[in-house]
Tab-separated table of C-alpha atoms and ligand atoms in Angstrom:
chain	number	residue	atom	x	y	z
W	1	MET	CA	-98.603	57.770	20.744
W	2	LYS	CA	-96.410	60.845	20.349
W	3	THR	CA	-93.214	58.961	19.434
W	4	ILE	CA	-92.794	58.631	15.691
W	5	ILE	CA	-90.854	55.477	14.871
W	6	GLU	CA	-89.072	54.090	11.819
W	7	PRO	CA	-91.987	52.189	10.167
W	8	PHE	CA	-89.901	49.105	9.429
W	9	ARG	CA	-87.902	46.330	11.077
W	10	ILE	CA	-84.319	45.647	10.010
W	11	LYS	CA	-83.807	42.290	8.363
W	12	SER	CA	-80.315	42.612	6.943
W	13	VAL	CA	-77.548	44.779	8.318
W	14	GLU	CA	-74.447	46.290	6.798
W	15	PRO	CA	-71.554	47.002	9.230
W	16	ILE	CA	-70.022	50.471	9.167
W	17	ARG	CA	-66.363	50.970	9.948
W	18	MET	CA	-65.091	53.319	12.633
W	19	THR	CA	-62.068	55.426	11.716
W	20	THR	CA	-59.644	57.425	13.849
W	21	GLN	CA	-59.056	61.115	13.372
W	22	PRO	CA	-55.454	60.628	12.103
W	23	GLU	CA	-56.795	58.103	9.578
W	24	ARG	CA	-59.406	60.590	8.382
W	25	GLU	CA	-56.725	63.312	8.141
W	26	GLN	CA	-54.757	61.073	5.782
W	27	ARG	CA	-57.873	60.178	3.733
W	28	LEU	CA	-58.650	63.867	3.298
W	29	ARG	CA	-55.161	64.581	2.018
W	30	ASP	CA	-55.339	61.590	-0.348
W	31	ALA	CA	-58.704	62.870	-1.664
W	32	ALA	CA	-57.379	66.413	-2.188
W	33	TYR	CA	-60.054	67.636	0.260
W	34	ASN	CA	-62.852	66.590	-2.090
W	35	VAL	CA	-65.183	64.160	-0.276
W	36	PHE	CA	-66.420	62.806	-3.612
W	37	LEU	CA	-62.954	61.279	-3.942
W	38	LEU	CA	-63.121	59.402	-0.614
W	39	ARG	CA	-63.825	55.681	-0.522
W	40	SER	CA	-67.202	55.071	1.048
W	41	GLU	CA	-65.769	52.447	3.410
W	42	ASP	CA	-63.862	55.323	5.073
W	43	VAL	CA	-67.142	57.168	5.748
W	44	LEU	CA	-69.074	56.460	8.903
W	45	ILE	CA	-72.370	58.231	8.208
W	46	ASP	CA	-72.806	59.034	4.547
W	47	LEU	CA	-75.024	62.049	3.935
W	48	LEU	CA	-73.437	62.896	0.585
W	49	THR	CA	-76.707	62.190	-1.184
W	50	ASP	CA	-80.100	60.630	-0.825
W	51	SER	CA	-79.789	59.482	-4.462
W	52	GLY	CA	-79.638	55.742	-5.068
W	53	THR	CA	-78.792	55.174	-1.414
W	54	SER	CA	-82.192	54.005	-0.158
W	55	ALA	CA	-82.680	50.646	1.561
W	56	MET	CA	-85.007	48.591	-0.608
W	57	SER	CA	-87.936	46.857	1.057
W	58	SER	CA	-88.554	43.091	1.150
W	59	GLU	CA	-91.362	43.697	-1.380
W	60	GLN	CA	-88.933	45.403	-3.751
W	61	TRP	CA	-86.393	42.580	-3.429
W	62	ALA	CA	-89.164	40.065	-4.061
W	63	ALA	CA	-90.245	42.027	-7.137
W	64	ALA	CA	-86.627	42.167	-8.315
W	65	MET	CA	-86.587	38.363	-8.380
W	66	ARG	CA	-89.575	38.520	-10.728
W	67	GLY	CA	-87.575	40.724	-13.151
W	68	ASP	CA	-87.845	39.472	-16.719
W	69	GLU	CA	-84.638	40.253	-18.604
W	70	SER	CA	-86.026	39.926	-22.124
W	71	TYR	CA	-84.597	42.477	-24.518
W	72	ALA	CA	-87.995	43.466	-25.854
W	73	GLY	CA	-91.519	43.380	-24.419
W	74	SER	CA	-90.603	42.343	-20.863
W	75	PRO	CA	-93.577	42.131	-18.464
W	76	SER	CA	-91.359	44.015	-15.999
W	77	PHE	CA	-91.573	47.045	-18.314
W	78	TYR	CA	-95.354	46.839	-18.478
W	79	ARG	CA	-95.616	46.701	-14.681
W	80	PHE	CA	-93.299	49.718	-14.496
W	81	GLU	CA	-95.267	51.609	-17.180
W	82	ARG	CA	-98.557	50.851	-15.415
W	83	ALA	CA	-97.258	52.225	-12.110
W	84	VAL	CA	-95.893	55.411	-13.741
W	85	ARG	CA	-99.110	56.025	-15.667
W	86	ASP	CA	-101.220	55.366	-12.591
W	87	ILE	CA	-99.362	57.858	-10.390
W	88	PHE	CA	-98.135	60.454	-12.889
W	89	GLY	CA	-100.830	60.150	-15.526
W	90	PHE	CA	-98.564	60.666	-18.579
W	91	GLU	CA	-99.212	58.669	-21.721
W	92	HIS	CA	-95.696	57.975	-23.010
W	93	VAL	CA	-93.184	56.532	-20.530
W	94	PHE	CA	-89.512	55.885	-21.269
W	95	PRO	CA	-87.225	54.218	-18.744
W	96	THR	CA	-83.712	55.649	-18.494
W	97	HIS	CA	-80.676	54.636	-16.502
W	98	GLN	CA	-81.101	57.680	-14.258
W	99	GLY	CA	-82.577	61.155	-14.133
W	100	ARG	CA	-79.922	62.954	-16.143
W	101	ALA	CA	-80.430	60.642	-19.116
W	102	ALA	CA	-84.094	61.686	-19.156
W	103	GLU	CA	-82.982	65.320	-19.047
W	104	ARG	CA	-80.504	64.875	-21.839
W	105	ILE	CA	-83.091	63.302	-24.120
W	106	LEU	CA	-85.728	65.921	-23.292
W	107	PHE	CA	-83.407	68.884	-23.891
W	108	THR	CA	-81.680	67.434	-26.977
W	109	ILE	CA	-85.098	67.065	-28.625
W	110	SER	CA	-86.633	70.328	-27.442
W	111	CYS	CA	-83.881	72.940	-27.077
W	112	LYS	CA	-81.563	74.886	-29.367
W	113	PRO	CA	-79.060	77.751	-29.044
W	114	GLY	CA	-80.791	80.994	-28.081
W	115	ASP	CA	-83.645	79.282	-26.217
W	116	VAL	CA	-84.397	80.034	-22.574
W	117	VAL	CA	-85.695	77.415	-20.123
W	118	PRO	CA	-87.005	78.779	-16.822
W	119	SER	CA	-87.382	76.730	-13.657
W	120	ASN	CA	-87.854	77.511	-9.981
W	121	THR	CA	-84.224	76.296	-9.696
W	122	HIS	CA	-82.479	73.965	-12.116
W	123	PHE	CA	-80.545	71.159	-10.482
W	124	ASP	CA	-76.858	70.944	-11.465
W	125	THR	CA	-77.291	68.079	-13.976
W	126	THR	CA	-80.390	69.767	-15.417
W	127	ARG	CA	-78.575	73.044	-15.883
W	128	ALA	CA	-75.531	71.350	-17.425
W	129	ASN	CA	-77.626	69.198	-19.805
W	130	LEU	CA	-79.578	72.247	-20.866
W	131	GLU	CA	-76.620	74.516	-21.394
W	132	VAL	CA	-74.843	71.914	-23.491
W	133	THR	CA	-77.624	72.409	-26.099
W	134	GLY	CA	-76.858	76.138	-26.247
W	135	ALA	CA	-80.062	77.063	-24.388
W	136	ARG	CA	-79.996	79.269	-21.271
W	137	ALA	CA	-81.111	77.848	-17.918
W	138	LEU	CA	-82.875	80.494	-15.851
W	139	ASP	CA	-83.868	80.231	-12.184
W	140	LEU	CA	-87.032	82.165	-11.274
W	141	LEU	CA	-87.372	81.277	-7.603
W	142	ILE	CA	-89.579	83.482	-5.366
W	143	PRO	CA	-87.424	85.965	-3.406
W	144	GLU	CA	-88.336	84.212	-0.102
W	145	GLY	CA	-86.580	81.100	-1.399
W	146	ARG	CA	-83.252	82.936	-1.440
W	147	GLN	CA	-83.303	83.899	2.225
W	148	PRO	CA	-82.115	80.887	4.237
W	149	ALA	CA	-83.386	81.968	7.655
W	150	LEU	CA	-86.840	83.052	6.485
W	151	GLU	CA	-89.757	80.718	7.313
W	152	HIS	CA	-92.172	80.147	4.447
W	153	PRO	CA	-94.222	76.988	3.750
W	154	PHE	CA	-93.392	76.793	0.044
W	155	LYS	CA	-89.966	78.297	-0.529
W	156	GLY	CA	-89.609	76.247	-3.716
W	157	ASN	CA	-92.318	78.237	-5.536
W	158	MET	CA	-91.614	79.868	-8.863
W	159	ASP	CA	-92.009	83.633	-9.195
W	160	VAL	CA	-94.994	83.646	-11.556
W	161	ALA	CA	-94.766	87.389	-12.261
W	162	ALA	CA	-91.099	86.935	-13.255
W	163	LEU	CA	-92.138	84.133	-15.643
W	164	GLU	CA	-94.718	86.431	-17.249
W	165	ARG	CA	-92.100	89.193	-17.575
W	166	LEU	CA	-89.655	86.760	-19.165
W	167	ILE	CA	-92.222	85.653	-21.745
W	168	ALA	CA	-93.113	89.293	-22.494
W	169	SER	CA	-89.471	90.237	-22.990
W	170	VAL	CA	-88.076	87.299	-25.018
W	171	GLY	CA	-91.291	85.925	-26.607
W	172	ALA	CA	-92.965	82.564	-25.916
W	173	GLU	CA	-91.313	81.023	-28.991
W	174	LYS	CA	-87.951	81.257	-27.208
W	175	LEU	CA	-89.210	79.029	-24.384
W	176	PRO	CA	-89.320	75.426	-25.654
W	177	LEU	CA	-90.424	74.336	-22.193
W	178	CYS	CA	-90.691	75.452	-18.597
W	179	MET	CA	-89.675	73.316	-15.604
W	180	LEU	CA	-90.541	73.008	-11.929
W	181	THR	CA	-88.254	71.034	-9.602
W	182	ILE	CA	-90.204	69.359	-6.810
W	183	THR	CA	-88.879	69.579	-4.162
W	184	ASN	CA	-86.281	72.224	-4.979
W	185	ASN	CA	-83.052	70.381	-4.239
W	186	SER	CA	-80.610	73.214	-4.966
W	187	GLY	CA	-82.722	75.669	-2.974
W	188	GLY	CA	-82.904	73.726	0.301
W	189	GLY	CA	-85.216	70.820	-0.540
W	190	GLN	CA	-88.152	73.184	-0.282
W	191	PRO	CA	-91.566	72.268	-1.680
W	192	VAL	CA	-93.698	73.887	-4.378
W	193	SER	CA	-97.365	74.474	-3.535
W	194	MET	CA	-100.218	73.134	-5.608
W	195	ALA	CA	-101.383	76.742	-6.097
W	196	ASN	CA	-98.012	77.609	-7.608
W	197	VAL	CA	-98.029	74.553	-9.920
W	198	ARG	CA	-101.515	75.578	-11.009
W	199	ALA	CA	-100.481	79.205	-11.627
W	200	VAL	CA	-97.307	78.291	-13.539
W	201	SER	CA	-99.271	75.768	-15.590
W	202	ALA	CA	-101.930	78.384	-16.458
W	203	VAL	CA	-99.288	80.819	-17.747
W	204	CYS	CA	-97.545	78.085	-19.732
W	205	ARG	CA	-100.806	76.834	-21.273
W	206	ARG	CA	-101.834	80.379	-22.201
W	207	HIS	CA	-98.603	80.750	-24.169
W	208	GLY	CA	-98.408	77.191	-25.538
W	209	ILE	CA	-95.266	76.372	-23.504
W	210	PRO	CA	-94.990	72.745	-22.314
W	211	LEU	CA	-94.510	72.371	-18.550
W	212	TYR	CA	-92.246	69.558	-17.365
W	213	ILE	CA	-91.804	68.609	-13.728
W	214	ASP	CA	-88.440	67.449	-12.403
W	215	ALA	CA	-90.191	64.911	-10.200
W	216	CYS	CA	-87.292	63.326	-8.255
W	217	ARG	CA	-88.814	64.052	-4.832
W	218	PHE	CA	-92.461	64.227	-5.830
W	219	ALA	CA	-93.687	62.164	-2.834
W	220	GLU	CA	-92.011	64.443	-0.284
W	221	ASN	CA	-93.389	67.493	-2.098
W	222	VAL	CA	-96.860	66.018	-2.126
W	223	TYR	CA	-96.666	65.302	1.606
W	224	PHE	CA	-95.691	68.936	2.319
W	225	ILE	CA	-98.775	70.001	0.325
W	226	LYS	CA	-100.862	67.699	2.494
W	227	LEU	CA	-99.372	69.095	5.699
W	228	ARG	CA	-99.204	72.773	4.779
W	229	GLU	CA	-101.637	73.736	2.037
W	230	PRO	CA	-105.287	74.408	2.895
W	231	GLY	CA	-107.700	71.900	1.362
W	232	TYR	CA	-105.291	68.935	1.131
W	233	ALA	CA	-105.208	67.532	4.691
W	234	ASP	CA	-107.834	64.869	3.904
W	235	LYS	CA	-106.455	63.792	0.541
W	236	THR	CA	-104.081	60.877	0.164
W	237	PRO	CA	-100.552	61.471	-1.189
W	238	LEU	CA	-101.516	59.514	-4.320
W	239	GLU	CA	-104.536	61.759	-4.960
W	240	ILE	CA	-102.435	64.888	-4.494
W	241	ALA	CA	-99.718	63.504	-6.807
W	242	ARG	CA	-102.278	62.818	-9.531
W	243	GLU	CA	-103.692	66.312	-9.235
W	244	LEU	CA	-100.234	67.886	-9.370
W	245	PHE	CA	-99.066	66.045	-12.483
W	246	ALA	CA	-102.354	66.750	-14.269
W	247	HIS	CA	-101.143	70.358	-14.534
W	248	ALA	CA	-98.022	69.295	-16.467
W	249	ASP	CA	-97.196	67.949	-19.930
W	250	GLY	CA	-94.470	65.587	-18.835
W	251	CYS	CA	-91.759	64.909	-16.315
W	252	THR	CA	-88.191	63.786	-15.801
W	253	MET	CA	-87.579	61.481	-12.898
W	254	SER	CA	-84.648	60.014	-11.049
W	255	ALA	CA	-86.084	56.878	-9.414
W	256	LYS	CA	-82.975	56.919	-7.184
W	257	LYS	CA	-84.883	59.334	-4.927
W	258	ASP	CA	-88.625	58.866	-4.449
W	259	GLY	CA	-88.564	55.692	-6.533
W	260	LEU	CA	-86.777	54.119	-3.541
W	261	ALA	CA	-84.541	52.307	-6.021
W	262	ASN	CA	-80.764	52.158	-6.283
W	263	ILE	CA	-80.721	53.033	-9.977
W	264	GLY	CA	-83.122	54.160	-12.686
W	265	GLY	CA	-85.288	56.957	-13.920
W	266	PHE	CA	-87.723	57.878	-16.622
W	267	LEU	CA	-88.943	60.508	-19.041
W	268	ALA	CA	-92.688	60.851	-19.529
W	269	THR	CA	-94.779	63.040	-21.809
W	270	ASN	CA	-98.267	63.501	-23.153
W	271	HIS	CA	-97.133	64.699	-26.577
W	272	ALA	CA	-97.123	61.975	-29.199
W	273	ARG	CA	-94.899	63.833	-31.681
W	274	VAL	CA	-92.238	64.694	-29.107
W	275	ALA	CA	-92.496	61.158	-27.731
W	276	GLU	CA	-91.606	59.703	-31.096
W	277	GLN	CA	-88.411	61.759	-31.265
W	278	GLN	CA	-87.631	60.939	-27.656
W	279	ARG	CA	-88.115	57.232	-28.319
W	280	ASN	CA	-85.687	57.313	-31.249
W	281	LEU	CA	-82.995	59.069	-29.229
W	282	LEU	CA	-83.600	56.659	-26.341
W	283	ILE	CA	-82.937	53.705	-28.652
W	284	LEU	CA	-79.723	55.347	-29.838
W	285	THR	CA	-78.263	56.044	-26.432
W	286	GLU	CA	-80.087	54.186	-23.631
W	287	GLY	CA	-81.596	51.060	-25.128
W	288	PHE	CA	-84.791	49.574	-26.489
W	289	PRO	CA	-87.870	51.402	-25.122
W	290	THR	CA	-88.995	48.505	-22.923
W	291	TYR	CA	-85.800	48.577	-20.872
W	292	GLY	CA	-84.085	51.940	-21.559
W	293	GLY	CA	-80.751	51.156	-19.940
W	294	LEU	CA	-82.216	49.270	-16.984
W	295	ALA	CA	-82.450	45.611	-16.086
W	296	GLY	CA	-85.934	44.100	-15.763
W	297	ARG	CA	-85.323	43.743	-12.011
W	298	ASP	CA	-84.683	47.500	-11.700
W	299	LEU	CA	-87.963	48.248	-13.442
W	300	GLU	CA	-89.750	45.970	-10.973
W	301	ALA	CA	-88.095	47.592	-7.961
W	302	ILE	CA	-89.102	51.042	-9.184
W	303	ALA	CA	-92.704	49.999	-9.853
W	304	VAL	CA	-93.002	48.914	-6.188
W	305	GLY	CA	-90.877	51.751	-4.763
W	306	LEU	CA	-92.967	54.532	-6.328
W	307	TYR	CA	-96.008	53.364	-4.352
W	308	GLU	CA	-94.022	52.782	-1.149
W	309	SER	CA	-92.743	56.350	-1.271
W	310	LEU	CA	-96.386	57.550	-1.209
W	311	ALA	CA	-97.293	55.570	1.958
W	312	GLU	CA	-98.320	57.974	4.687
W	313	ASP	CA	-96.512	56.266	7.586
W	314	TYR	CA	-93.313	56.254	5.521
W	315	LEU	CA	-93.694	59.940	4.636
W	316	LEU	CA	-94.447	60.900	8.245
W	317	TYR	CA	-91.270	59.136	9.417
W	318	ARG	CA	-89.274	60.581	6.547
W	319	ILE	CA	-90.201	64.230	7.074
W	320	THR	CA	-89.998	63.824	10.874
W	321	SER	CA	-86.430	62.487	10.800
W	322	THR	CA	-85.229	65.340	8.597
W	323	THR	CA	-86.991	67.888	10.808
W	324	TYR	CA	-85.476	66.226	13.911
W	325	LEU	CA	-81.940	66.773	12.621
W	326	GLY	CA	-82.697	70.354	11.541
W	327	ARG	CA	-84.385	71.266	14.819
W	328	HIS	CA	-81.665	69.817	17.040
W	329	ILE	CA	-78.858	71.737	15.365
W	330	SER	CA	-80.744	74.978	14.807
W	331	GLU	CA	-81.910	75.110	18.448
W	332	ARG	CA	-78.252	75.308	19.391
W	333	GLY	CA	-77.630	78.208	17.019
W	334	VAL	CA	-76.481	76.474	13.827
W	335	PRO	CA	-77.834	78.536	10.900
W	336	ILE	CA	-79.883	76.336	8.532
W	337	VAL	CA	-82.283	76.901	5.708
W	338	GLN	CA	-85.614	77.139	7.462
W	339	PRO	CA	-87.766	75.153	7.562
W	340	PRO	CA	-85.782	71.909	7.087
W	341	GLY	CA	-86.339	70.400	3.629
W	342	GLY	CA	-87.817	67.014	2.794
W	343	HIS	CA	-84.718	64.964	2.055
W	344	ALA	CA	-82.026	67.065	3.672
W	345	VAL	CA	-81.008	69.740	6.073
W	346	TYR	CA	-79.063	72.575	4.536
W	347	ILE	CA	-76.590	74.442	6.734
W	348	ASP	CA	-75.988	78.047	5.783
W	349	ALA	CA	-72.172	77.824	5.589
W	350	ALA	CA	-71.793	81.581	4.922
W	351	ALA	CA	-73.458	82.330	8.277
W	352	PHE	CA	-71.767	79.361	10.029
W	353	LEU	CA	-68.300	80.609	8.947
W	354	PRO	CA	-68.773	84.376	8.468
W	355	HIS	CA	-64.970	84.895	8.547
W	356	VAL	CA	-64.547	82.745	5.391
W	357	PRO	CA	-65.642	84.772	2.313
W	358	PRO	CA	-67.461	82.983	-0.554
W	359	ALA	CA	-64.305	83.057	-2.727
W	360	GLN	CA	-62.611	80.954	-0.031
W	361	LEU	CA	-65.329	78.277	-0.285
W	362	PRO	CA	-66.907	78.213	3.203
W	363	GLY	CA	-69.174	75.272	2.261
W	364	GLN	CA	-66.208	73.176	1.237
W	365	ALA	CA	-64.449	74.093	4.485
W	366	LEU	CA	-67.439	72.933	6.514
W	367	VAL	CA	-67.782	69.682	4.552
W	368	VAL	CA	-64.115	68.868	5.216
W	369	GLU	CA	-64.518	69.683	8.912
W	370	LEU	CA	-67.513	67.374	9.362
W	371	TYR	CA	-65.571	64.485	7.898
W	372	ARG	CA	-62.487	65.334	9.949
W	373	GLU	CA	-64.556	65.574	13.154
W	374	ALA	CA	-66.681	62.460	12.897
W	375	GLY	CA	-66.425	60.703	9.530
W	376	VAL	CA	-69.697	62.312	8.410
W	377	ARG	CA	-69.807	63.039	4.674
W	378	ALA	CA	-71.951	65.954	3.474
W	379	VAL	CA	-71.928	67.905	0.212
W	380	GLU	CA	-71.213	71.529	-0.669
W	381	ILE	CA	-73.995	73.315	-2.589
W	382	GLY	CA	-72.491	76.731	-3.110
W	383	THR	CA	-69.629	78.225	-5.074
W	384	VAL	CA	-67.865	74.889	-5.639
W	385	MET	CA	-70.991	73.487	-7.266
W	386	PHE	CA	-72.532	76.576	-8.875
W	387	GLY	CA	-69.762	79.163	-9.140
W	388	THR	CA	-67.936	79.486	-12.453
W	389	ARG	CA	-64.451	80.130	-13.698
W	390	ASP	CA	-63.888	81.803	-17.067
W	391	ALA	CA	-61.287	79.636	-18.811
W	392	ALA	CA	-59.877	82.591	-20.797
W	393	THR	CA	-59.678	85.253	-18.084
W	394	GLY	CA	-59.669	83.111	-14.949
W	395	ALA	CA	-62.440	85.334	-13.519
W	396	GLU	CA	-64.497	83.566	-10.840
W	397	THR	CA	-68.169	84.049	-9.944
W	398	THR	CA	-69.605	82.902	-6.610
W	399	ALA	CA	-72.976	81.262	-5.987
W	400	PRO	CA	-75.996	83.136	-4.514
W	401	MET	CA	-75.954	80.894	-1.405
W	402	GLU	CA	-73.210	78.911	0.335
W	403	LEU	CA	-74.948	75.782	1.604
W	404	VAL	CA	-73.881	72.434	2.977
W	405	ARG	CA	-76.395	69.676	2.479
W	406	LEU	CA	-76.859	66.812	4.913
W	407	ALA	CA	-78.941	64.502	2.719
W	408	ILE	CA	-80.603	61.608	4.518
W	409	PRO	CA	-80.716	58.277	2.651
W	410	ARG	CA	-84.180	56.746	2.791
W	411	ARG	CA	-84.804	54.007	5.395
W	412	VAL	CA	-81.049	53.623	6.074
W	413	TYR	CA	-80.122	55.374	9.320
W	414	THR	CA	-81.813	55.203	12.723
W	415	GLN	CA	-82.358	57.937	15.269
W	416	SER	CA	-79.063	57.233	17.063
W	417	HIS	CA	-77.185	57.747	13.797
W	418	ILE	CA	-78.913	61.115	13.456
W	419	ASP	CA	-78.017	61.942	17.084
W	420	TYR	CA	-74.377	61.240	16.183
W	421	VAL	CA	-74.623	63.679	13.262
W	422	VAL	CA	-76.140	66.337	15.556
W	423	GLU	CA	-73.179	65.950	17.925
W	424	ALA	CA	-70.689	66.184	15.038
W	425	VAL	CA	-72.245	69.413	13.705
W	426	LEU	CA	-72.373	70.962	17.169
W	427	ASN	CA	-68.704	70.062	17.844
W	428	VAL	CA	-67.606	71.785	14.635
W	429	PHE	CA	-69.860	74.744	15.446
W	430	ALA	CA	-68.143	75.112	18.837
W	431	ARG	CA	-64.715	75.451	17.192
W	432	ARG	CA	-65.845	77.282	14.031
W	433	GLN	CA	-63.510	80.257	14.591
W	434	GLN	CA	-60.518	78.017	13.825
W	435	VAL	CA	-61.911	76.757	10.495
W	436	ARG	CA	-60.167	78.240	7.444
W	437	GLY	CA	-61.074	78.355	3.747
W	438	TYR	CA	-59.942	76.389	0.683
W	439	ARG	CA	-58.799	77.094	-2.846
W	440	PHE	CA	-59.136	75.163	-6.070
W	441	VAL	CA	-55.986	73.376	-7.279
W	442	GLU	CA	-57.651	71.689	-10.261
W	443	GLN	CA	-61.140	71.892	-11.780
W	444	ALA	CA	-63.034	70.499	-14.779
W	445	PRO	CA	-64.922	72.900	-17.104
W	446	VAL	CA	-68.359	71.412	-16.253
W	447	LEU	CA	-69.742	69.837	-13.036
W	448	ARG	CA	-66.426	70.636	-11.426
W	449	HIS	CA	-67.448	69.686	-7.873
W	450	PHE	CA	-67.256	65.951	-8.649
W	451	THR	CA	-63.568	65.880	-9.490
W	452	ALA	CA	-62.028	69.169	-8.330
W	453	ARG	CA	-58.913	69.126	-6.104
W	454	PHE	CA	-58.495	71.594	-3.284
W	455	ALA	CA	-55.866	72.871	-0.893
W	456	PRO	CA	-56.397	74.512	2.502
W	457	LEU	CA	-55.581	78.203	2.733
B	501	PLP	C1	-83.673	67.723	-8.518
B	501	PLP	C2	-82.833	66.748	-9.252
B	501	PLP	N1	-82.954	66.600	-10.576
B	501	PLP	C3	-82.252	65.706	-11.271
B	501	PLP	C4	-81.323	64.894	-10.686
B	501	PLP	C5	-80.525	63.923	-11.507
B	501	PLP	O1	-80.817	62.618	-11.245
B	501	PLP	P1	-79.719	61.467	-11.456
B	501	PLP	O2	-78.694	61.625	-10.392
B	501	PLP	O3	-80.501	60.186	-11.328
B	501	PLP	O4	-79.144	61.610	-12.817
B	501	PLP	C6	-81.127	65.012	-9.301
B	501	PLP	C7	-80.114	64.161	-8.622
B	501	PLP	O5	-79.687	64.391	-7.526
B	501	PLP	C8	-81.905	65.944	-8.578
B	501	PLP	O6	-81.779	66.085	-7.238
């Protein structure tokens, strides 16, 4: 059969509410044109994020019922730990309430002012948690990864030569760790090849620098390796995952993505001394090490979800539905990051709205327009998220790319929902000349995109 179907039946449904255009206009004004400030019941198709928005399976719900809520020594923790060790191979495993808690613990223990932490591209929470320690977050993506229209199988790869140059110029002792984000969320959901993981790991090991993987979308990355990298077609996703993590010293994980859970995460490491410090900080801020800020039922859901995310029929459907959306809009001329990523399609807002300069926030303008048009909520990944404003001088910097991400929640929407999104994007594309830019009215000093208020220009 050529038709690729959703590999599940729907057992429980959640109604979504239709809204009229005048209603949406009012909601936009109330939210100061920041879609993070909308109520989700006013959103028809919510592509704000794929994080924590997955539909859990009947097996996960069944496992959740088995959750043991003991403060210490819960069997739910041991099932969770066994799953993480089996897939990721790391010795010490600490549950956290979500990915950023794992990042905060890792960086608080390992980083200090003056340090430099390279990555292919740091995600926004990763960058913010790193910079709060006084360390510098550096993105060393391959040049191909910065050209949205360019086709390349592994646009998430790190520039290994740039990593070597960095070490030569600042000294290995200034790098407390190196990171690789798989897939590269901020750079278009693009995967990292096994060859690149191997090469980065070799450089790190030669210089005694621990390599940590930001593993949020590890299953999607692994599937891209299977599809695109010579030598992996006959391996299972689980085998590829084990090989990949064997090149690293630890990982941070948001189980809200490829854990197929609605909340949770973990920090894992092979280093006993670091683990001891991490454990102590975990107790201080997250909870006892056998629950780490999660309920026993969450640990159970994650333990099942991690394996479900590696199932081949699931991964085929997942990657196919993202590609379907990307292909149907790009065929009609909409500029997107090529090829479509694993969890999301990224529209190149700078090319979509060439008459809106980066300082006038083209990504934000497009996000507002998609909601206005059809009640579709997307997210800006450009100057709003990654630009900066100097509090003293008011000087603004813009981001290297102006993207709008359409992130697809896992197992939530069907093909007709995606067809509706295609129509919405194409309608806005047809009237793009009329779309104008936005300006900030209010912004917080860090992670400003969550709470900023805007006004149309
Ligand atoms: C690549 C990446 N790293 C880290 C995080 C942070 O995870 P969390 O939202 O669970 O704190 C995210 C969340 O979107 C992410 O995409």
